[in-house]
Coordinates of C-alpha atoms in Angstrom, one line a residue:
M1 CA -36.3 11.7 41.7
P2 CA -37.2 15.4 41.3
R3 CA -40.1 16.0 39.0
P4 CA -39.4 17.5 35.5
G5 CA -40.7 20.8 34.4
L6 CA -44.3 21.2 33.4
V7 CA -46.4 23.1 30.9
L8 CA -49.8 23.7 32.4
D9 CA -52.8 24.6 30.2
V10 CA -54.8 27.2 32.2
D11 CA -58.5 26.4 32.8
S12 CA -61.2 27.8 35.0
S13 CA -60.0 25.9 38.0
T14 CA -56.4 27.1 37.8
P15 CA -55.5 29.3 40.8
P16 CA -54.0 32.7 40.3
I17 CA -50.3 32.6 39.3
V18 CA -47.4 34.2 41.1
F19 CA -45.7 37.0 39.2
H20 CA -42.5 38.4 40.7
H21 CA -42.7 42.2 40.8
G22 CA -39.3 43.6 41.9
E23 CA -39.2 43.5 45.7
D24 CA -42.8 42.2 45.7
F25 CA -45.1 39.5 44.4
V26 CA -48.5 39.7 42.6
L27 CA -51.1 37.1 41.9
E28 CA -52.6 37.2 38.4
K29 CA -55.5 35.2 36.9
L30 CA -54.5 34.3 33.4
P31 CA -57.3 33.8 30.7
A32 CA -58.6 30.2 30.7
G33 CA -58.5 28.2 27.5
R34 CA -55.8 30.2 25.8
S35 CA -53.0 30.5 28.4
R36 CA -50.3 28.1 29.5
V37 CA -47.7 28.3 32.3
I38 CA -44.2 26.9 32.0
Y39 CA -43.0 25.6 35.4
P40 CA -39.3 24.8 36.1
P41 CA -38.2 21.3 37.0
E42 CA -37.8 20.7 40.7
P43 CA -34.2 21.1 42.1
H44 CA -31.9 18.2 41.4
E45 CA -30.1 16.5 44.2
G46 CA -26.8 17.9 45.2
L47 CA -23.5 16.0 45.4
E48 CA -23.1 13.9 48.5
D49 CA -19.6 15.2 49.1
T50 CA -18.8 18.4 47.2
D51 CA -15.2 18.7 48.5
A52 CA -14.5 15.1 47.5
A53 CA -16.0 15.8 44.0
I54 CA -13.7 18.9 43.7
R55 CA -10.6 16.9 44.5
H56 CA -11.6 14.1 42.1
A57 CA -12.2 16.6 39.3
L58 CA -8.9 18.3 39.8
E59 CA -7.0 15.0 39.6
H60 CA -9.2 13.3 36.9
P61 CA -9.5 16.1 34.3
L62 CA -11.5 15.9 31.1
G63 CA -10.2 16.3 27.5
D64 CA -6.6 16.9 26.7
S65 CA -5.3 17.9 30.2
Q66 CA -3.1 16.4 32.8
P67 CA -4.2 16.3 36.5
L68 CA -3.7 19.6 38.3
S69 CA -1.1 18.2 40.6
T70 CA 1.2 17.3 37.6
L71 CA 0.8 20.8 36.1
L72 CA 2.1 22.5 39.2
F73 CA 5.8 22.9 40.0
S74 CA 8.1 24.9 42.2
G75 CA 9.1 28.3 40.7
M76 CA 6.0 28.5 38.4
K77 CA 3.7 31.5 38.1
L78 CA 0.1 30.4 39.0
T79 CA -3.0 32.7 38.6
I80 CA -6.4 31.6 39.9
C81 CA -9.3 33.5 38.3
F82 CA -12.9 33.3 39.4
D83 CA -16.4 34.5 38.3
D84 CA -17.4 37.8 39.9
I85 CA -20.5 38.9 41.9
S86 CA -22.8 38.6 38.9
L87 CA -23.0 34.9 39.6
P88 CA -25.0 33.1 41.1
L89 CA -28.3 35.0 41.6
P90 CA -29.2 35.3 44.4
P91 CA -25.7 34.7 46.0
M92 CA -25.4 31.2 47.5
R93 CA -25.1 30.4 51.1
K94 CA -21.6 29.9 52.6
P95 CA -19.4 28.2 51.8
D96 CA -19.5 29.5 48.2
V97 CA -18.3 26.8 45.8
R98 CA -15.7 29.2 44.5
Q99 CA -14.2 29.2 48.0
R100 CA -14.1 25.4 48.1
I101 CA -12.4 25.1 44.8
I102 CA -9.9 27.8 45.4
E103 CA -8.9 26.3 48.7
A104 CA -8.4 22.9 47.1
V105 CA -6.3 24.4 44.3
L106 CA -4.2 26.3 46.8
D107 CA -3.7 23.2 48.9
T108 CA -2.5 21.3 45.8
A109 CA -0.2 24.2 44.8
A110 CA 1.3 24.4 48.3
A111 CA 2.1 20.6 48.2
A112 CA 3.9 21.2 44.8
G113 CA 5.9 24.1 46.3
V114 CA 4.2 26.9 44.3
D115 CA 4.9 30.3 45.9
D116 CA 4.0 32.7 43.1
V117 CA 0.2 32.7 43.3
E118 CA -2.3 35.5 42.6
I119 CA -6.1 35.4 42.6
I120 CA -8.1 37.7 40.3
A121 CA -11.9 38.4 40.3
A122 CA -12.7 38.3 36.6
L123 CA -14.8 41.4 36.2
A124 CA -14.4 42.4 32.6
L125 CA -16.1 45.8 32.7
H126 CA -18.3 45.1 35.7
R127 CA -17.8 47.0 39.0
R128 CA -15.2 46.1 41.4
M129 CA -16.2 43.7 44.2
T130 CA -16.1 45.1 47.8
E131 CA -14.2 43.4 50.6
D132 CA -17.4 41.8 52.0
E133 CA -18.3 40.5 48.5
L134 CA -14.8 39.1 48.0
R135 CA -14.8 37.5 51.4
H136 CA -18.2 35.8 50.6
A137 CA -16.8 34.4 47.3
V138 CA -13.4 33.2 48.4
G139 CA -13.8 32.8 52.2
D140 CA -12.0 34.4 55.1
R141 CA -9.0 32.0 55.0
V142 CA -8.1 32.9 51.4
Y143 CA -9.0 36.6 51.7
D144 CA -6.8 37.1 54.8
A145 CA -3.9 35.2 53.3
F146 CA -3.9 37.0 49.9
A147 CA -5.7 40.3 50.0
P148 CA -3.4 42.2 52.5
S149 CA -0.4 41.5 50.3
G150 CA -2.2 42.6 47.1
R151 CA -2.3 39.0 45.7
L152 CA -6.1 38.9 45.7
Y153 CA -7.7 41.7 43.6
N154 CA -10.2 42.8 41.0
H155 CA -9.3 42.7 37.4
D156 CA -8.7 46.2 36.0
A157 CA -9.4 46.3 32.2
E158 CA -8.3 49.9 32.0
D159 CA -4.8 49.4 33.6
P160 CA -2.5 50.4 30.7
D161 CA 0.3 48.2 32.1
G162 CA -2.0 45.4 33.1
M163 CA -3.3 44.1 29.8
L164 CA -1.6 42.1 27.1
E165 CA -2.6 41.7 23.4
I166 CA -2.4 38.0 22.4
G167 CA -3.4 38.2 18.7
T168 CA -6.4 38.4 16.4
T169 CA -9.0 35.9 15.2
D170 CA -9.6 34.9 11.6
K171 CA -12.4 37.4 11.7
G172 CA -10.1 40.3 12.8
E173 CA -11.2 40.3 16.4
L174 CA -8.5 41.6 18.7
V175 CA -7.8 39.3 21.7
E176 CA -6.5 41.0 24.8
I177 CA -6.6 39.7 28.4
N178 CA -5.2 40.4 31.8
K179 CA -1.4 40.5 31.6
R180 CA -0.7 38.6 34.8
A181 CA -3.0 35.8 33.7
A182 CA -1.6 35.7 30.2
T183 CA 2.0 35.5 31.3
S184 CA 1.4 32.8 33.9
D185 CA 2.5 29.2 33.5
L186 CA -1.1 28.2 34.3
I187 CA -4.4 29.9 34.7
V188 CA -6.9 28.0 36.9
Y189 CA -10.3 29.5 36.1
V190 CA -13.0 28.8 38.7
N191 CA -16.5 29.1 37.2
I192 CA -20.1 28.8 38.3
N193 CA -22.6 27.8 35.6
L194 CA -26.0 29.0 36.9
V195 CA -27.2 29.1 33.3
S196 CA -25.9 27.7 30.0
M197 CA -24.7 31.1 28.8
D198 CA -21.8 31.0 31.3
G199 CA -18.4 29.2 31.1
G200 CA -16.3 27.7 28.4
W201 CA -14.1 30.2 26.6
K202 CA -16.4 33.0 27.6
S203 CA -14.8 32.8 31.1
T204 CA -11.3 33.9 30.0
A205 CA -12.0 35.6 26.7
T206 CA -14.6 37.8 28.3
G207 CA -14.0 37.8 32.1
L208 CA -10.3 38.8 31.8
S209 CA -10.7 41.1 28.8
G210 CA -11.4 44.8 28.3
Y211 CA -13.1 47.1 25.9
R212 CA -10.8 46.6 22.9
S213 CA -11.8 42.9 22.8
L214 CA -15.4 43.1 24.1
R215 CA -16.4 45.6 21.4
H216 CA -16.1 42.8 18.9
H217 CA -18.9 40.7 20.3
H218 CA -20.7 43.1 22.7
N219 CA -22.4 45.0 19.8
V220 CA -25.7 45.2 18.1
H221 CA -24.8 43.0 15.1
T222 CA -23.6 40.2 17.3
M223 CA -26.6 40.4 19.7
Q224 CA -29.1 40.4 16.8
H225 CA -27.4 37.3 15.4
S226 CA -27.5 35.5 18.7
K227 CA -30.7 33.5 18.6
S228 CA -30.6 32.7 22.3
F229 CA -27.6 33.4 24.5
M230 CA -28.4 30.2 26.3
D231 CA -27.8 28.0 23.2
R232 CA -24.1 28.2 22.4
H233 CA -24.5 26.9 18.9
A234 CA -27.1 29.5 18.0
S235 CA -25.2 32.4 19.6
E236 CA -22.8 34.6 17.7
L237 CA -21.6 35.9 21.1
H238 CA -20.3 32.4 21.9
H239 CA -18.9 31.9 18.4
S240 CA -16.8 35.0 18.8
N241 CA -15.6 33.9 22.3
W242 CA -14.7 30.5 20.9
R243 CA -12.7 32.1 18.1
M244 CA -10.9 34.2 20.8
G245 CA -10.3 31.1 22.8
K246 CA -8.5 29.5 19.9
V247 CA -6.2 32.6 19.7
L248 CA -5.5 32.2 23.5
R249 CA -4.7 28.5 23.2
D250 CA -2.6 29.0 20.0
G251 CA -0.8 31.9 21.7
G252 CA 0.4 29.7 24.6
V253 CA -2.1 30.8 27.3
K254 CA -2.6 27.6 29.3
V255 CA -6.0 27.3 31.0
F256 CA -7.1 24.6 33.5
Q257 CA -10.9 25.2 33.6
V258 CA -13.0 24.2 36.7
E259 CA -16.7 24.5 36.1
T260 CA -19.6 23.8 38.5
T261 CA -23.3 23.5 38.1
L262 CA -25.9 24.4 40.8
N263 CA -29.5 23.3 41.1
N264 CA -32.4 25.8 41.0
D265 CA -33.2 25.7 44.7
T266 CA -33.5 29.5 44.9
F267 CA -35.9 29.8 47.7
G268 CA -35.5 26.7 49.9
T269 CA -37.1 23.3 49.5
S270 CA -35.0 21.0 51.8
A271 CA -35.9 20.0 55.4
L272 CA -33.5 22.6 56.6
D273 CA -35.5 25.3 54.9
T274 CA -39.0 24.6 56.1
A275 CA -38.9 28.0 57.9
S276 CA -37.9 29.9 54.7
P277 CA -40.4 32.7 54.2
L278 CA -40.2 32.2 50.4
S279 CA -40.2 28.4 50.1
M280 CA -43.7 28.5 48.6
L281 CA -42.2 30.1 45.5
Q282 CA -40.5 26.7 44.7
K283 CA -43.9 25.1 44.4
R284 CA -46.7 25.1 41.9
E285 CA -49.6 27.3 43.1
W286 CA -52.3 24.5 43.2
E287 CA -49.9 22.5 45.5
W288 CA -49.7 25.2 48.1
T289 CA -50.7 24.1 51.6
A290 CA -52.8 26.3 53.9
K291 CA -49.6 27.3 55.5
D292 CA -48.1 28.3 52.2
R293 CA -51.1 30.5 51.4
A294 CA -51.0 32.1 54.8
T295 CA -47.2 32.7 54.6
F296 CA -47.6 34.2 51.1
M297 CA -50.4 36.6 52.3
A298 CA -48.3 37.5 55.4
V299 CA -45.2 38.3 53.2
Q300 CA -47.3 40.4 50.9
A301 CA -48.9 42.3 53.7
G302 CA -45.5 42.9 55.3
L303 CA -43.9 44.1 52.1
K304 CA -46.7 46.6 51.6
R305 CA -45.9 48.2 55.0
M306 CA -42.1 48.4 54.4
P307 CA -40.4 51.4 52.9
A308 CA -38.8 50.7 49.5
R309 CA -35.2 50.9 50.9
A310 CA -36.0 48.4 53.7
K311 CA -37.6 46.0 51.2
R312 CA -34.6 46.2 48.9
A313 CA -32.2 45.6 51.8
A314 CA -34.2 42.6 53.0
F315 CA -34.3 41.0 49.5
Q316 CA -30.6 41.7 48.8
S317 CA -29.7 39.9 52.0
W318 CA -31.2 36.6 50.8
K319 CA -28.7 33.8 50.3
A320 CA -30.0 30.9 48.2
P321 CA -29.5 27.3 49.5
Y322 CA -28.3 26.0 46.1
A323 CA -26.7 22.6 46.0
V324 CA -23.7 21.8 43.8
T325 CA -24.8 19.2 41.2
S326 CA -21.5 18.7 39.3
V327 CA -17.8 19.6 39.2
Q328 CA -15.6 19.1 36.2
A329 CA -12.1 20.3 35.4
G330 CA -9.5 20.1 32.7
E331 CA -9.5 21.2 29.1
V332 CA -11.9 24.1 28.4
E333 CA -14.1 22.7 25.7
A334 CA -14.4 19.2 27.1
V335 CA -15.3 20.5 30.5
H336 CA -17.9 22.9 29.1
E337 CA -19.7 20.2 27.2
R338 CA -20.1 18.1 30.4
T339 CA -21.3 21.3 32.2
L340 CA -23.9 22.0 29.6
E341 CA -25.3 18.5 29.9
Q342 CA -25.8 19.1 33.6
N343 CA -27.2 22.5 33.1
F344 CA -29.8 21.5 30.5
A345 CA -30.8 18.5 32.6
Q346 CA -31.8 20.9 35.4
H347 CA -33.4 23.7 33.3
L348 CA -34.9 22.4 30.1
V349 CA -38.7 22.1 29.8
P350 CA -40.2 20.7 26.5
V351 CA -42.6 23.2 25.0
E352 CA -44.7 22.8 21.9
G353 CA -45.1 25.8 19.6
Q354 CA -45.3 29.5 20.1
T355 CA -48.0 31.9 21.3
D356 CA -49.0 35.5 20.6
V357 CA -48.0 36.8 24.0
L358 CA -45.2 36.0 26.5
T359 CA -45.7 37.1 30.1
M360 CA -43.1 37.2 32.9
G361 CA -42.6 38.7 36.3
L362 CA -39.2 40.2 36.9
P363 CA -37.6 39.8 40.3
Y364 CA -35.5 42.2 42.3
I365 CA -32.1 41.0 41.1
C366 CA -30.1 40.6 37.9
P367 CA -26.4 40.2 37.3
Y368 CA -25.7 43.9 37.5
N369 CA -27.6 45.1 40.6
V370 CA -26.4 42.8 43.3
N371 CA -26.4 44.9 46.5
S372 CA -27.8 47.7 44.4
V373 CA -30.7 49.2 42.5
M374 CA -32.6 47.6 39.6
N375 CA -32.7 50.7 37.4
P376 CA -34.9 50.9 34.2
I377 CA -32.1 49.9 31.8
L378 CA -31.4 46.8 33.9
V379 CA -35.2 46.0 33.8
M380 CA -34.9 46.1 30.0
C381 CA -31.8 43.9 30.1
L382 CA -33.2 41.3 32.5
G383 CA -36.5 41.0 30.6
L384 CA -35.4 41.2 27.0
G385 CA -31.8 40.1 27.3
Y386 CA -32.0 37.3 29.9
F387 CA -35.5 36.0 30.5
F388 CA -36.5 36.3 26.8
N389 CA -33.4 34.3 25.8
M390 CA -34.1 31.5 28.3
Y391 CA -35.0 29.1 25.4
R392 CA -33.5 26.6 23.0
G393 CA -34.9 26.2 19.5
K394 CA -37.1 29.2 19.1
P395 CA -38.7 31.8 21.5
P396 CA -42.0 30.8 23.2
V397 CA -43.6 33.9 21.6
R398 CA -44.0 34.2 17.8
E399 CA -42.3 36.8 15.7
G400 CA -44.3 40.0 15.9
G401 CA -45.8 39.0 19.2
V402 CA -46.0 40.9 22.5
L403 CA -43.9 40.7 25.6
I404 CA -45.6 41.7 28.9
M405 CA -43.4 42.1 31.9
R406 CA -44.3 43.0 35.5
H407 CA -41.9 45.3 37.4
P408 CA -42.2 48.6 39.3
T409 CA -39.4 50.0 37.0
P410 CA -38.6 53.0 39.2
W411 CA -36.8 56.1 37.8
E412 CA -33.9 55.4 40.2
F413 CA -30.2 54.7 39.9
H414 CA -27.4 53.8 42.2
P415 CA -25.1 56.8 42.0
V416 CA -21.9 54.9 42.9
H417 CA -22.5 51.7 40.8
H418 CA -24.2 53.1 37.8
P419 CA -23.1 56.7 37.0
S420 CA -22.8 56.2 33.3
Y421 CA -26.3 54.6 33.3
I422 CA -27.7 57.9 34.6
D423 CA -26.2 59.8 31.7
F424 CA -27.2 57.1 29.2
F425 CA -30.8 57.2 30.3
E426 CA -30.9 61.0 30.3
Q427 CA -28.8 61.8 27.2
V428 CA -29.0 58.8 24.9
L429 CA -32.5 57.2 25.4
S430 CA -34.1 60.6 25.3
Q431 CA -32.8 60.8 21.7
T432 CA -33.4 57.2 20.5
T433 CA -34.1 53.7 21.7
D434 CA -33.0 52.0 18.4
P435 CA -30.0 49.9 19.3
V436 CA -28.3 50.7 15.9
E437 CA -28.7 54.5 16.6
V438 CA -27.7 54.0 20.2
E439 CA -24.5 52.5 19.2
K440 CA -23.3 55.8 17.6
Y441 CA -22.9 57.2 21.1
E442 CA -20.9 54.3 22.4
Q443 CA -17.3 55.4 21.9
A444 CA -17.8 58.7 23.8
F445 CA -18.9 56.8 26.9
A446 CA -16.3 54.1 26.5
E447 CA -13.4 56.5 26.3
D448 CA -14.7 59.0 28.9
E449 CA -11.9 59.6 31.4
W450 CA -14.2 60.3 34.4
Y451 CA -16.1 57.0 33.8
R452 CA -12.7 55.2 33.5
H453 CA -11.6 56.8 36.8
L454 CA -14.8 55.7 38.6
Y455 CA -14.4 52.1 37.2
R456 CA -10.8 51.9 38.3
T457 CA -11.0 53.5 41.7
S458 CA -14.6 53.3 42.9
Y459 CA -17.3 50.7 42.5
A460 CA -18.7 51.8 39.2
Y461 CA -19.6 49.8 36.1
H462 CA -17.5 50.9 33.1
G463 CA -18.8 53.8 31.1
V464 CA -19.8 51.6 28.2
H465 CA -21.7 49.1 30.3
P466 CA -25.2 50.6 29.8
F467 CA -24.8 50.3 26.1
Y468 CA -24.0 46.6 26.4
M469 CA -27.2 46.2 28.5
W470 CA -29.2 47.8 25.8
Y471 CA -27.6 45.7 23.1
W472 CA -28.4 42.6 25.1
G473 CA -32.1 43.1 24.3
S474 CA -31.4 43.6 20.5
H475 CA -32.6 40.2 19.4
A476 CA -35.8 40.5 21.4
L477 CA -36.5 44.0 20.1
Q478 CA -36.1 42.7 16.6
H479 CA -38.4 39.7 17.2
L480 CA -41.2 41.4 19.1
G481 CA -44.0 43.7 17.9
K482 CA -44.4 45.4 21.3
V483 CA -43.2 45.4 24.9
V484 CA -45.5 46.3 27.7
I485 CA -44.6 46.8 31.4
V486 CA -47.3 46.4 34.0
G487 CA -47.0 48.4 37.3
G488 CA -44.0 50.4 36.2
D489 CA -43.3 54.2 36.5
P490 CA -45.0 55.4 33.3
K491 CA -42.4 58.0 32.6
A492 CA -39.5 55.5 33.0
V493 CA -41.3 52.9 30.9
R494 CA -42.0 55.4 28.0
R495 CA -38.3 56.5 28.1
L496 CA -37.4 52.8 27.4
G497 CA -39.7 52.9 24.4
F498 CA -42.2 50.5 25.9
A499 CA -45.9 50.8 26.7
P500 CA -47.0 51.2 30.4
A501 CA -50.0 49.5 31.8
S502 CA -51.7 49.6 35.2
T503 CA -53.0 46.1 35.2
M504 CA -52.5 42.8 33.4
A505 CA -56.0 43.2 31.8
D506 CA -54.9 46.6 30.4
A507 CA -51.7 45.0 29.1
L508 CA -53.6 42.2 27.3
E509 CA -55.8 44.8 25.8
I510 CA -52.8 46.7 24.4
A511 CA -51.4 43.4 23.2
S512 CA -54.7 42.7 21.3
D513 CA -54.1 45.8 19.2
V514 CA -50.9 44.2 17.9
V515 CA -51.7 40.5 17.7
G516 CA -55.5 40.4 17.5
P517 CA -58.3 39.7 19.9
A518 CA -58.2 36.8 22.4
P519 CA -54.4 36.2 22.0
T520 CA -52.7 32.9 23.1
I521 CA -50.4 33.4 26.1
T522 CA -47.3 31.8 27.5
H523 CA -46.2 32.6 31.0
V524 CA -42.7 31.8 32.0
H525 CA -42.8 30.9 35.7
N526 CA -39.3 31.9 36.8
P527 CA -37.3 32.3 39.0
P528 CA -36.5 29.5 39.9
L529 CA -34.9 29.4 36.5
L530 CA -36.1 27.3 33.6
M531 CA -35.2 27.1 29.9
A532 CA -38.0 26.5 27.4
D533 CA -37.0 23.9 24.8
V534 CA -39.4 25.0 22.1
T535 CA -40.3 22.9 19.0

């Protein structure tokens, strides 16, 4: 059995701890006697036969659903939708589980005589996926059979003829999704649950929607009232999506949900990955062998010699050897409950109480810079929006405490992927970093025709997207007394409204001014991903 997660109390014999630092790694010695490190559980075993598990799930659905084969019939309109490139992180090795499921669904549809099939990447307002990215997700067989005829494509939330309004929730939230999907006899949604935030009604109500719907829950008020995006029952974001899901269901939109969970084998632990240059990152530092230590030092030395662009290319090429740990299909809510059980079993680590300071090292990748640049806004989103929210119960850091993150935070943006981010950083954050004040600029970016054009025809995130990334950190900004970034570009860090520090010792000194001398410290040792279950 894989070992569960661990909370280590740091003493004088504890070795230096690995902090991710963008496309690099740093070893930090945390203060003894007042620091603790939360380590993730070891990766769970994968399914013995993933393809067999997929077939079984399709024909033995959960909840109020018939088997997929009985839902399919000749002459029907079938739409298969799947999670886009923002999941999983890093991308998984081939074959991607989305490919396996889509192929199984298509085989079942062909046996039933279904000819009208279209496949949609559920982007919401994310950038369009490239051909290579689509091929990786769905496989060559599916891509070659559907893309040339236009039956495999990216969702376009700004297509005036491609969206359909379904209704409004009892809270007045407008529900609008992709017209092809909404008017199909059946939507088969293919999901990957890397973390517990994903899946459920969030798949269709967010992934197939556009700005008119997203603005109801991607806003400051909703984010501030979501006390962990990873805990659905404490998340107003999820409450809104579930209300929208009810409107979809009551409006006759029929969804057959397929959800999967992956383990957290991000860097390679199996016998097949003994040569992985990053496998030591799956281990706890005091368990490193002499070979692990030598490999880490060699990787560090090599990274120091590499130009920034070469380092980025090397890291972005990494494909994780995740194993699929579960597949479930059928009625949306019943499926999602089973998914969450699997997800929590892999990620939850019991943690007692809160501390004054929370530290974390931010890696090179987040959901919005795959094959791209981690710009300063995404650094904020990853740290305060995602890693800070990797908890259930309450945050590991007390209210008014300090968050210390490590990341180089370069003043750099991908001009194709993030054009509106550049203007947001220059024009909005130069005026205010208060999410409530930032929100006043939202509509102008959301309705800008140039940003719409780039979203629809190029590979740009929607004009409103940087606002959503800023709102994502609203709960953390409300909770924390200060945010410090170690090793970042000082100008970029200050533009974010945070305090720059050259070293961890400097950062802890800054923290002491807020929370008092000799503060207690919690370090979240991820990735691999974990979720603190704080009591």
